Amino acid sequence: MQVPAFFEYQRATSVEHVVTLLERFGPEARIVAGGHSLIPMMKLRLAQPELLVDVNDLHELAGITVDGSVDAGHLRIGALTRHAELLASSVAGEHFPILHDAERVIADPVVRNRGTIGGSVCQADPSEDLSGVFTALRAVAVIRGADGDRTVPMREFFHGPYETAVRPAEILVELRVPLRTGAGSAYVKVDRRAGDWAVAAAGAVVSLGPGGVVDEVGIGLTAVGDADFTAVEAEDLLRGRVADEDAFAAAGAVAAEHCRPTADQRGPVDYKRHLAGELTVRALRDAVARARRGRSAG
Amino acid sequence: MTGTLDACAGPGFGPVPRKEDGRFVRGRGRFVDDIALPGMLHGAVLRSPYAHARIRSVDVTAAESHPKVRAVITGETLAARGMAWMPTFSHDVAAVLATDKVRYQGQEVAFVVAEDRYAARDALALIDVDYEPLPPVVDARLALALDAPVIRDDLADRTDNHVFDWETGDPDATAALFARAAHVSECDLVYPRVHPAPLETCGTVADFDRISGKLTVHATAQAPHAHRMLYARIAGIPEHHIRIIAPDIGGGFGNKVGMYPGYLCAVVGSIMTGAPVKWVEDRSENLMSTSFARDFHMHGEIAADADGHILALRVSVLADHGAFNATAQPSKFPAGFFGVFTGSYDIAAAHCRVTGVYTNKAPGGVAYACSFRVTEAVYLVERLVDVLAHDTGRDPAELRMANLLTPDRFPFRSATGWEYDSGDYPRALRTALDTAGYAGIRAEQAARRASFEKTGKGPLTGIGMSVFTEAVGAGPRRLMDIMGLGMADGAELRVHPTGTAVLRLSCMSQGQGHETTFAQIVSHELGLPVDAVDVVQGDTDNTPFGLGTYGSRSTPVSGAAASVAARKVREQARQVAAVLLEVAADDLRWDAGPGSAEGGSFSVAGVPGVSVSLREIAMAAHGGLDLPEGVEGQLAATTVYNPPNLTFPFGAYVCVVDVDPGTGEVDVRRFVAVDDCGVRINPMIVEGQIHGGLADGVGMALMELVAFDDDGNHLSASFMDYLLPTAMECPPWELAATVTPSPHHPLGAKGVGESATVGSPPAVVNAVLDAIGVRHADMPLTPAHVWRALQGRPIRPDIAIR
């Protein structure tokens, strides 16, 4: 049986309490929320934290709300929001179908009932679906430490595998996704089996201007070696172009060219590179179709 | 002999709900890890991080000084007791704890006994092993190279990694037919290494009583009686002082047949400490170190005449047996029952050569519901037939239909000497094709293909099939044994004075529903309600001797034993009834009745209204009745059933898949399974077994794989890396049945536990390759494998993807 090494455990009563505990115990303390990455790693003794700070009681970290106006506001997703809550949230799905696309293919219902959005992005697994989603969405992370809140764009949040902008005595509080009228979004993933980590995945968020020209676009890539989970070159190529199949194909080719996958049992490099292109095309196609439907409906 | 499901009708038979599910669905099953004995200690295994390394030293001083550690066992500890090595099922020895070298990653090096499982695990980190890494043999195809490191230098005069050569069939007759064949197709196929991966891992609680000298072992054992003999031989404890108790088992699939070092270390730990010792392996340990399955590298050739009649088959196999030859199969069959590779076809000549090699991988090879390598045999022939269809431009269904054995050929002696008991293969295939709507799907496939060629967009549809013949129910004991134990099964039946019964079996359920099926057999023979028959299994002190549950042998062997024992009891009852009714025993007629608590009854022929029920007879048999000479009284019988032959269940499967050519993703859209396992005692349980086996088949065909990197690191040591299929990958199974009874089984039944695992992988693979128009690619057909096959650069599955 897999059993973890000795650790201490504290149930935090407030975000400030979390920060105090993290400051006191230093880098050997870890926050536990859903625990679906941390606890298996502890059981395998790949992680041996000295203190677990349980944040599950902190309701201030939960909830999905729209803050501000439809044009200038944002969707606020508390860090303690469970995957299942995000999947069930009609306001999230209405503004950003990409969130529901992704949540539907993350793990399984048991994991989604417990795992949290904040835990997923802070784990910073190179194959994490939500990493590519939030970079495509240009979300902003709100991080709290002893000195109060600071914000970090999700495109600057990831510092490499399992490394993020969150410092040892800080906690991710929420993610803010800027609202964009008329945008369409989609997420496409290839896995070997339902619930598996992605072989590769792509997310796209597209705003269309007059004449079907791409006003703004975000493309997130997962599991293909992009440290920031973003296909910047493909975004640059698309901006200002008419959103048609030729443009998607060109963007896919650029995304494939610039990604840096590594071979593992999920697939060889050439296949993953191919998928980066193919899935970029498919995500763009779906996102643009949704954007068009949104415009005609509006 | 052919029939329909009606042939299964009979007292006691039918879709009775499983008696054992009452506790399982309430979470009240009792598994090894649920057992807690007073004063029980906990064991943990230190395992090798290297695939191949010499052990310079093992320092356990720090571990022994841990305040909660009660014993640390190393290879040296065991060597002092003559237990550092143990015999395998295949004429070899295997290390219990490594003394000289480690030979695969995850091999057992030391065992800690501590007061709790946390301390045991903590203490592993305190053991200091000094390793000298050696170059490993990872690629089986290089195992016999002249410069390959010798893995088994523990064996005297060993200079290479060769384990055995074995052949079957007639090479000259085969060569002659190949020489005059109009067409020959060849193909290289890998049946990669997979793992049974039962949800409950292996475990034990060993309890040695120093006063009585008696050892009680609670263990996940598919074969408790065979295990008892092994403990006696290895640990030197007299067999009558050993009691093996297998409680509820959470899946076995062959994984729980063998003897594992952790079991023996727990026994030694209990002997050393005087306390019970529990050891339950974790998931990674199970996947890394316990019996794997397959790992067959096959080269097949199939010869046909100009009309598409198959003439001959020729096969050569490289079998990767890992570091110790520990395949669990009848000892005279080094390649298991692979010799049935001519399958369901009328093939005049066949020949096969198998070479086994050692590699730096875990031992095993026969496990995972394979019927002793019939899985590999069926995959080979069903893939070769598809390759032949591909190469000659024939429809695979028509090609099969033209070559299947017809019912008039049974009993049929195959070109490699197997005597098939009964079968109607064309009917099974016809039923499967009709159920699937074969012509309609072919038309749909053509339309999809045309659309793809016009637009470049998928999906592409593929149809695959297999017509498999299984060979299950080992012995006879003259031909088949495990470590010298002939493969025959005992059974004991006792009817209590009040007319309920207890049946004691030698085999052991791992989820197959023995408590229900075997009660139904007694119900069938004696007319008792199913609930009035208690089935005892898994406890060597309370069950007769027998070889256990694996190779789909429970119903063919122990089921026959139960039936024979019940018939003996019925004849005893006849004698007692004759006294009660004051008539000659021969004048009595048996009627099983409606399955009431009275049981069946004997009535006097030609005298209406005069009868006596089994319940009445049972009381009388235990009462004061004066019985004639030779009738002992009471109702109890014991038997040992030595099967005259294997049973040969069969089936025809049709799989329909959609493949996304842009990503290589496969969607198994439909799966039609026509199974013929003779008479079905409980059709619901049979269908459940088929459901599980089909899921296994989808898993192996599409995702399951144990792979190693160049250093011999195990790349599949968790359920994140070793993928089991989920409900999401399984279509609604479309099952149908034909019934061709076994002529030699008392109930006409054949085994079925492994049929679907054996028959389904080729159907899925054939469907995927049919969709993408590729002649061959190896399992598992993950999206990456499918896409690379489409590019003409298929991935070799047995080594790490680069």
Tab-separated table of C-alpha atoms in Angstrom, chain B residues 257-549:
chain	number	residue	atom	x	y	z
B	257	VAL	CA	-1.851	-17.931	-9.752
B	258	GLY	CA	1.853	-17.641	-9.028
B	259	MET	CA	3.942	-17.462	-5.896
B	260	TYR	CA	5.417	-14.040	-5.172
B	261	PRO	CA	8.389	-13.095	-2.978
B	262	GLY	CA	6.219	-10.846	-0.803
B	263	TYR	CA	4.108	-13.840	0.238
B	264	LEU	CA	7.147	-15.832	1.312
B	265	CYS	CA	8.765	-12.878	3.060
B	266	ALA	CA	5.591	-12.368	5.085
B	267	VAL	CA	5.798	-16.023	6.147
B	268	VAL	CA	9.436	-15.651	7.169
B	269	GLY	CA	8.587	-12.371	8.897
B	270	SER	CA	5.895	-14.127	10.901
B	271	ILE	CA	8.241	-16.981	11.794
B	272	MET	CA	10.909	-14.482	12.913
B	273	THR	CA	8.628	-12.206	14.938
B	274	GLY	CA	6.027	-14.660	16.175
B	275	ALA	CA	3.302	-12.268	15.040
B	276	PRO	CA	1.024	-12.224	11.997
B	277	VAL	CA	2.494	-10.183	9.135
B	278	LYS	CA	0.396	-8.439	6.496
B	279	TRP	CA	1.831	-7.452	3.173
B	280	VAL	CA	-0.304	-5.873	0.465
B	281	GLU	CA	1.458	-4.561	-2.584
B	282	ASP	CA	0.663	-1.152	-4.034
B	283	ARG	CA	-0.406	-0.480	-7.591
B	284	SER	CA	3.092	0.236	-8.892
B	285	GLU	CA	4.459	-2.909	-7.310
B	286	ASN	CA	1.695	-4.946	-8.900
B	287	LEU	CA	2.305	-3.503	-12.359
B	288	MET	CA	6.099	-3.692	-12.141
B	289	SER	CA	6.814	-7.011	-10.519
B	290	THR	CA	3.925	-9.474	-10.777
B	291	SER	CA	3.080	-11.777	-13.670
B	292	PHE	CA	2.812	-9.931	-16.933
B	293	ALA	CA	1.207	-11.497	-20.013
B	294	ARG	CA	2.069	-12.084	-23.706
B	295	ASP	CA	5.300	-10.515	-25.056
B	296	PHE	CA	5.239	-12.751	-28.137
B	297	HIS	CA	7.102	-11.637	-31.247
B	298	MET	CA	5.581	-13.676	-34.050
B	299	HIS	CA	6.395	-14.243	-37.690
B	300	GLY	CA	3.509	-15.910	-39.468
B	301	GLU	CA	3.114	-17.296	-42.973
B	302	ILE	CA	-0.144	-18.432	-44.489
B	303	ALA	CA	-0.397	-20.441	-47.716
B	304	ALA	CA	-3.502	-20.600	-49.898
B	305	ASP	CA	-4.506	-22.043	-53.228
B	306	ALA	CA	-5.739	-19.937	-56.111
B	307	ASP	CA	-9.325	-20.205	-54.866
B	308	GLY	CA	-8.503	-18.831	-51.451
B	309	HIS	CA	-8.497	-22.123	-49.604
B	310	ILE	CA	-5.999	-22.026	-46.791
B	311	LEU	CA	-3.506	-24.862	-47.092
B	312	ALA	CA	-0.956	-24.404	-44.363
B	313	LEU	CA	0.392	-22.167	-41.611
B	314	ARG	CA	3.974	-21.670	-40.522
B	315	VAL	CA	4.970	-19.647	-37.493
B	316	SER	CA	8.092	-18.741	-35.625
B	317	VAL	CA	7.947	-16.996	-32.283
B	318	LEU	CA	10.397	-15.179	-30.077
B	319	ALA	CA	8.977	-15.274	-26.548
B	320	ASP	CA	10.245	-12.742	-24.018
B	321	HIS	CA	10.035	-14.504	-20.649
B	322	GLY	CA	11.723	-11.860	-18.520
B	323	ALA	CA	14.459	-12.602	-16.018
B	324	PHE	CA	13.103	-15.896	-14.685
B	325	ASN	CA	11.147	-18.509	-16.618
B	326	ALA	CA	8.015	-18.412	-14.501
B	327	THR	CA	5.194	-18.878	-16.976
B	328	ALA	CA	2.222	-20.399	-15.159
B	329	GLN	CA	1.047	-23.154	-17.435
B	330	PRO	CA	0.959	-26.959	-17.629
B	331	SER	CA	4.575	-27.932	-17.280
B	332	LYS	CA	4.836	-29.968	-20.490
B	333	PHE	CA	3.738	-26.952	-22.571
B	334	PRO	CA	6.558	-24.397	-22.673
B	335	ALA	CA	4.542	-22.214	-25.051
B	336	GLY	CA	1.251	-22.941	-23.321
B	337	PHE	CA	-1.521	-23.953	-25.674
B	338	PHE	CA	-0.164	-21.786	-28.491
B	339	GLY	CA	-0.231	-24.958	-30.563
B	340	VAL	CA	-3.934	-24.411	-31.300
B	341	PHE	CA	-2.910	-21.641	-33.685
B	342	THR	CA	-4.670	-23.219	-36.660
B	343	GLY	CA	-7.775	-21.769	-35.044
B	344	SER	CA	-11.208	-22.382	-36.503
B	345	TYR	CA	-10.038	-23.359	-39.966
B	346	ASP	CA	-9.624	-26.492	-42.000
B	347	ILE	CA	-5.866	-26.364	-42.430
B	348	ALA	CA	-4.089	-29.488	-43.608
B	349	ALA	CA	-0.643	-28.793	-42.219
B	350	ALA	CA	0.972	-26.421	-39.790
B	351	HIS	CA	4.249	-25.954	-38.059
B	352	CYS	CA	5.451	-23.665	-35.315
B	353	ARG	CA	8.736	-22.978	-33.578
B	354	VAL	CA	8.972	-20.998	-30.345
B	355	THR	CA	12.191	-19.760	-28.795
B	356	GLY	CA	12.075	-18.361	-25.273
B	357	VAL	CA	14.628	-15.821	-24.086
B	358	TYR	CA	15.569	-14.129	-20.849
B	359	THR	CA	15.467	-10.337	-20.640
B	360	ASN	CA	15.851	-7.866	-17.780
B	361	LYS	CA	12.127	-7.644	-17.187
B	362	ALA	CA	9.704	-9.073	-14.652
B	363	PRO	CA	8.843	-12.755	-15.096
B	364	GLY	CA	5.464	-14.147	-16.051
B	365	GLY	CA	4.134	-14.464	-19.569
B	366	VAL	CA	1.002	-16.496	-19.032
B	367	ALA	CA	-1.606	-14.426	-17.253
B	368	TYR	CA	-4.421	-12.070	-18.116
B	369	ALA	CA	-7.189	-14.379	-19.202
B	370	CYS	CA	-5.188	-15.898	-22.017
B	371	SER	CA	-6.073	-19.602	-21.712
B	372	PHE	CA	-2.375	-20.458	-21.657
B	373	ARG	CA	-1.487	-18.417	-24.772
B	374	VAL	CA	-4.561	-19.257	-26.849
B	375	THR	CA	-4.876	-15.461	-26.926
B	376	GLU	CA	-1.657	-15.160	-28.871
B	377	ALA	CA	-2.622	-18.085	-31.138
B	378	VAL	CA	-6.005	-16.594	-32.009
B	379	TYR	CA	-4.516	-13.162	-32.597
B	380	LEU	CA	-1.937	-14.670	-34.936
B	381	VAL	CA	-4.315	-16.669	-37.108
B	382	GLU	CA	-7.079	-14.067	-37.183
B	383	ARG	CA	-4.601	-11.376	-38.207
B	384	LEU	CA	-3.011	-13.665	-40.819
B	385	VAL	CA	-6.384	-14.457	-42.368
B	386	ASP	CA	-7.054	-10.732	-42.677
B	387	VAL	CA	-3.618	-10.195	-44.206
B	388	LEU	CA	-4.386	-12.962	-46.703
B	389	ALA	CA	-7.717	-11.298	-47.528
B	390	HIS	CA	-5.918	-7.975	-47.942
B	391	ASP	CA	-3.221	-9.435	-50.191
B	392	THR	CA	-5.603	-11.419	-52.387
B	393	GLY	CA	-8.364	-8.837	-52.564
B	394	ARG	CA	-10.944	-11.026	-50.847
B	395	ASP	CA	-13.659	-10.090	-48.408
B	396	PRO	CA	-12.495	-11.231	-44.964
B	397	ALA	CA	-15.926	-12.616	-44.073
B	398	GLU	CA	-16.173	-14.655	-47.268
B	399	LEU	CA	-12.600	-15.870	-46.910
B	400	ARG	CA	-13.320	-17.052	-43.386
B	401	MET	CA	-16.615	-18.675	-44.321
B	402	ALA	CA	-14.900	-20.618	-47.098
B	403	ASN	CA	-12.278	-22.005	-44.745
B	404	LEU	CA	-14.111	-22.631	-41.479
B	405	LEU	CA	-14.399	-26.142	-40.155
B	406	THR	CA	-17.927	-27.430	-40.727
B	407	PRO	CA	-19.976	-29.176	-38.003
B	408	ASP	CA	-19.586	-32.582	-39.641
B	409	ARG	CA	-15.841	-32.510	-38.944
B	410	PHE	CA	-16.194	-32.864	-35.162
B	411	PRO	CA	-14.613	-34.291	-33.150
B	412	PHE	CA	-11.810	-32.737	-35.181
B	413	ARG	CA	-8.125	-33.459	-34.867
B	414	SER	CA	-6.105	-30.391	-35.838
B	415	ALA	CA	-2.866	-30.407	-37.795
B	416	THR	CA	-1.020	-29.829	-34.522
B	417	GLY	CA	-2.789	-32.642	-32.698
B	418	TRP	CA	-5.580	-30.961	-30.715
B	419	GLU	CA	-8.924	-32.737	-30.636
B	420	TYR	CA	-11.717	-30.162	-30.806
B	421	ASP	CA	-14.787	-31.569	-29.055
B	422	SER	CA	-17.659	-29.841	-30.850
B	423	GLY	CA	-18.446	-26.757	-32.856
B	424	ASP	CA	-20.570	-25.033	-35.452
B	425	TYR	CA	-18.393	-22.187	-36.641
B	426	PRO	CA	-20.281	-21.147	-39.802
B	427	ARG	CA	-23.465	-20.677	-37.788
B	428	ALA	CA	-21.651	-18.459	-35.287
B	429	LEU	CA	-20.122	-16.297	-38.012
B	430	ARG	CA	-23.404	-16.067	-39.907
B	431	THR	CA	-25.189	-15.017	-36.727
B	432	ALA	CA	-22.570	-12.352	-36.040
B	433	LEU	CA	-22.637	-10.956	-39.587
B	434	ASP	CA	-26.435	-10.911	-39.633
B	435	THR	CA	-26.630	-9.219	-36.244
B	436	ALA	CA	-24.140	-6.607	-37.364
B	437	GLY	CA	-25.855	-6.035	-40.718
B	438	TYR	CA	-22.607	-6.689	-42.537
B	439	ALA	CA	-23.596	-5.591	-46.039
B	440	GLY	CA	-25.063	-2.364	-44.728
B	441	ILE	CA	-21.918	-1.428	-42.824
B	442	ARG	CA	-19.742	-2.230	-45.842
B	443	ALA	CA	-21.882	0.178	-47.893
B	444	GLU	CA	-21.587	2.834	-45.217
B	445	GLN	CA	-17.847	2.277	-45.097
B	446	ALA	CA	-17.559	2.798	-48.847
B	447	ALA	CA	-19.521	6.045	-48.631
B	448	ARG	CA	-17.315	7.331	-45.819
B	449	ARG	CA	-14.192	6.390	-47.724
B	450	ALA	CA	-15.433	8.192	-50.847
B	451	SER	CA	-16.233	11.287	-48.831
B	452	PHE	CA	-12.777	11.217	-47.240
B	453	GLU	CA	-11.115	10.954	-50.601
B	454	LYS	CA	-13.067	13.975	-51.816
B	455	THR	CA	-12.811	16.211	-48.731
B	456	GLY	CA	-9.882	14.833	-46.736
B	457	LYS	CA	-12.155	14.674	-43.725
B	458	GLY	CA	-13.042	11.615	-41.703
B	459	PRO	CA	-14.171	9.615	-40.025
B	460	LEU	CA	-13.238	6.410	-41.763
B	461	THR	CA	-15.207	3.319	-40.870
B	462	GLY	CA	-13.671	-0.104	-40.447
B	463	ILE	CA	-15.118	-3.552	-39.912
B	464	GLY	CA	-13.095	-6.254	-38.241
B	465	MET	CA	-13.934	-9.771	-37.275
B	466	SER	CA	-12.552	-12.854	-35.656
B	467	VAL	CA	-13.749	-16.436	-35.442
B	468	PHE	CA	-11.947	-17.902	-32.499
B	469	THR	CA	-11.601	-21.342	-31.004
B	470	GLU	CA	-10.678	-21.546	-27.351
B	471	ALA	CA	-9.089	-24.525	-25.575
B	472	VAL	CA	-9.974	-24.531	-21.890
B	473	GLY	CA	-10.529	-26.766	-18.904
B	474	ALA	CA	-7.132	-28.361	-18.282
B	475	GLY	CA	-6.309	-31.430	-17.773
B	476	PRO	CA	-6.498	-34.320	-18.440
B	477	ARG	CA	-3.936	-34.872	-15.706
B	478	ARG	CA	-1.961	-37.395	-17.754
B	479	LEU	CA	-0.986	-34.554	-20.090
B	480	MET	CA	-1.292	-31.519	-17.895
B	481	ASP	CA	0.209	-30.721	-14.513
B	482	ILE	CA	1.413	-27.775	-12.479
B	483	MET	CA	4.657	-28.648	-10.672
B	484	GLY	CA	3.794	-32.315	-10.899
B	485	LEU	CA	0.219	-31.823	-9.668
B	486	GLY	CA	-2.151	-33.343	-12.216
B	487	MET	CA	-4.890	-30.987	-13.324
B	488	ALA	CA	-7.916	-32.747	-11.860
B	489	ASP	CA	-10.327	-31.258	-9.319
B	490	GLY	CA	-11.994	-32.662	-6.259
B	491	ALA	CA	-15.481	-31.771	-5.030
B	492	GLU	CA	-17.431	-32.777	-1.922
B	493	LEU	CA	-21.160	-32.489	-1.480
B	494	ARG	CA	-23.093	-33.063	1.705
B	495	VAL	CA	-26.871	-32.819	2.072
B	496	HIS	CA	-27.810	-31.931	5.637
B	497	PRO	CA	-30.595	-33.783	7.497
B	498	THR	CA	-33.039	-30.912	6.835
B	499	GLY	CA	-32.393	-30.972	3.119
B	500	THR	CA	-30.010	-28.086	2.559
B	501	ALA	CA	-26.548	-28.736	1.207
B	502	VAL	CA	-22.942	-27.674	1.307
B	503	LEU	CA	-20.652	-28.040	-1.684
B	504	ARG	CA	-16.915	-27.834	-1.120
B	505	LEU	CA	-14.802	-26.872	-4.109
B	506	SER	CA	-11.103	-26.820	-4.850
B	507	CYS	CA	-11.315	-23.893	-7.225
B	508	MET	CA	-11.569	-20.264	-6.110
B	509	SER	CA	-13.645	-17.405	-7.436
B	510	GLN	CA	-12.005	-14.057	-8.116
B	511	GLY	CA	-15.327	-12.543	-9.080
B	512	GLN	CA	-16.687	-15.193	-11.441
B	513	GLY	CA	-19.695	-15.953	-9.244
B	514	HIS	CA	-18.866	-19.484	-8.130
B	515	GLU	CA	-21.187	-19.267	-5.128
B	516	THR	CA	-24.090	-18.949	-7.541
B	517	THR	CA	-23.090	-21.043	-10.556
B	518	PHE	CA	-21.999	-24.032	-8.504
B	519	ALA	CA	-25.111	-23.865	-6.328
B	520	GLN	CA	-27.075	-23.938	-9.579
B	521	ILE	CA	-25.262	-27.091	-10.651
B	522	VAL	CA	-26.306	-28.825	-7.425
B	523	SER	CA	-29.793	-27.384	-7.807
B	524	HIS	CA	-29.896	-28.799	-11.326
B	525	GLU	CA	-28.892	-32.263	-10.158
B	526	LEU	CA	-30.865	-32.481	-6.898
B	527	GLY	CA	-33.769	-30.114	-7.418
B	528	LEU	CA	-32.873	-28.022	-4.358
B	529	PRO	CA	-33.339	-24.247	-4.399
B	530	VAL	CA	-30.164	-22.384	-5.327
B	531	ASP	CA	-30.289	-20.644	-1.951
B	532	ALA	CA	-30.327	-24.002	-0.165
B	533	VAL	CA	-26.828	-24.822	-1.408
B	534	ASP	CA	-23.864	-23.225	0.326
B	535	VAL	CA	-20.626	-23.175	-1.646
B	536	VAL	CA	-17.347	-23.329	0.275
B	537	GLN	CA	-14.146	-22.455	-1.532
B	538	GLY	CA	-10.692	-21.054	-0.958
B	539	ASP	CA	-9.882	-22.694	2.413
B	540	THR	CA	-7.542	-25.662	2.148
B	541	ASP	CA	-8.619	-26.995	5.551
B	542	ASN	CA	-12.222	-27.124	4.415
B	543	THR	CA	-12.094	-28.017	0.739
B	544	PRO	CA	-10.867	-30.995	-1.258
B	545	PHE	CA	-7.696	-30.850	-3.300
B	546	GLY	CA	-7.690	-29.346	-6.772
B	547	LEU	CA	-5.741	-27.083	-9.049
B	548	GLY	CA	-7.665	-23.821	-8.825
B	549	THR	CA	-9.355	-21.259	-11.001
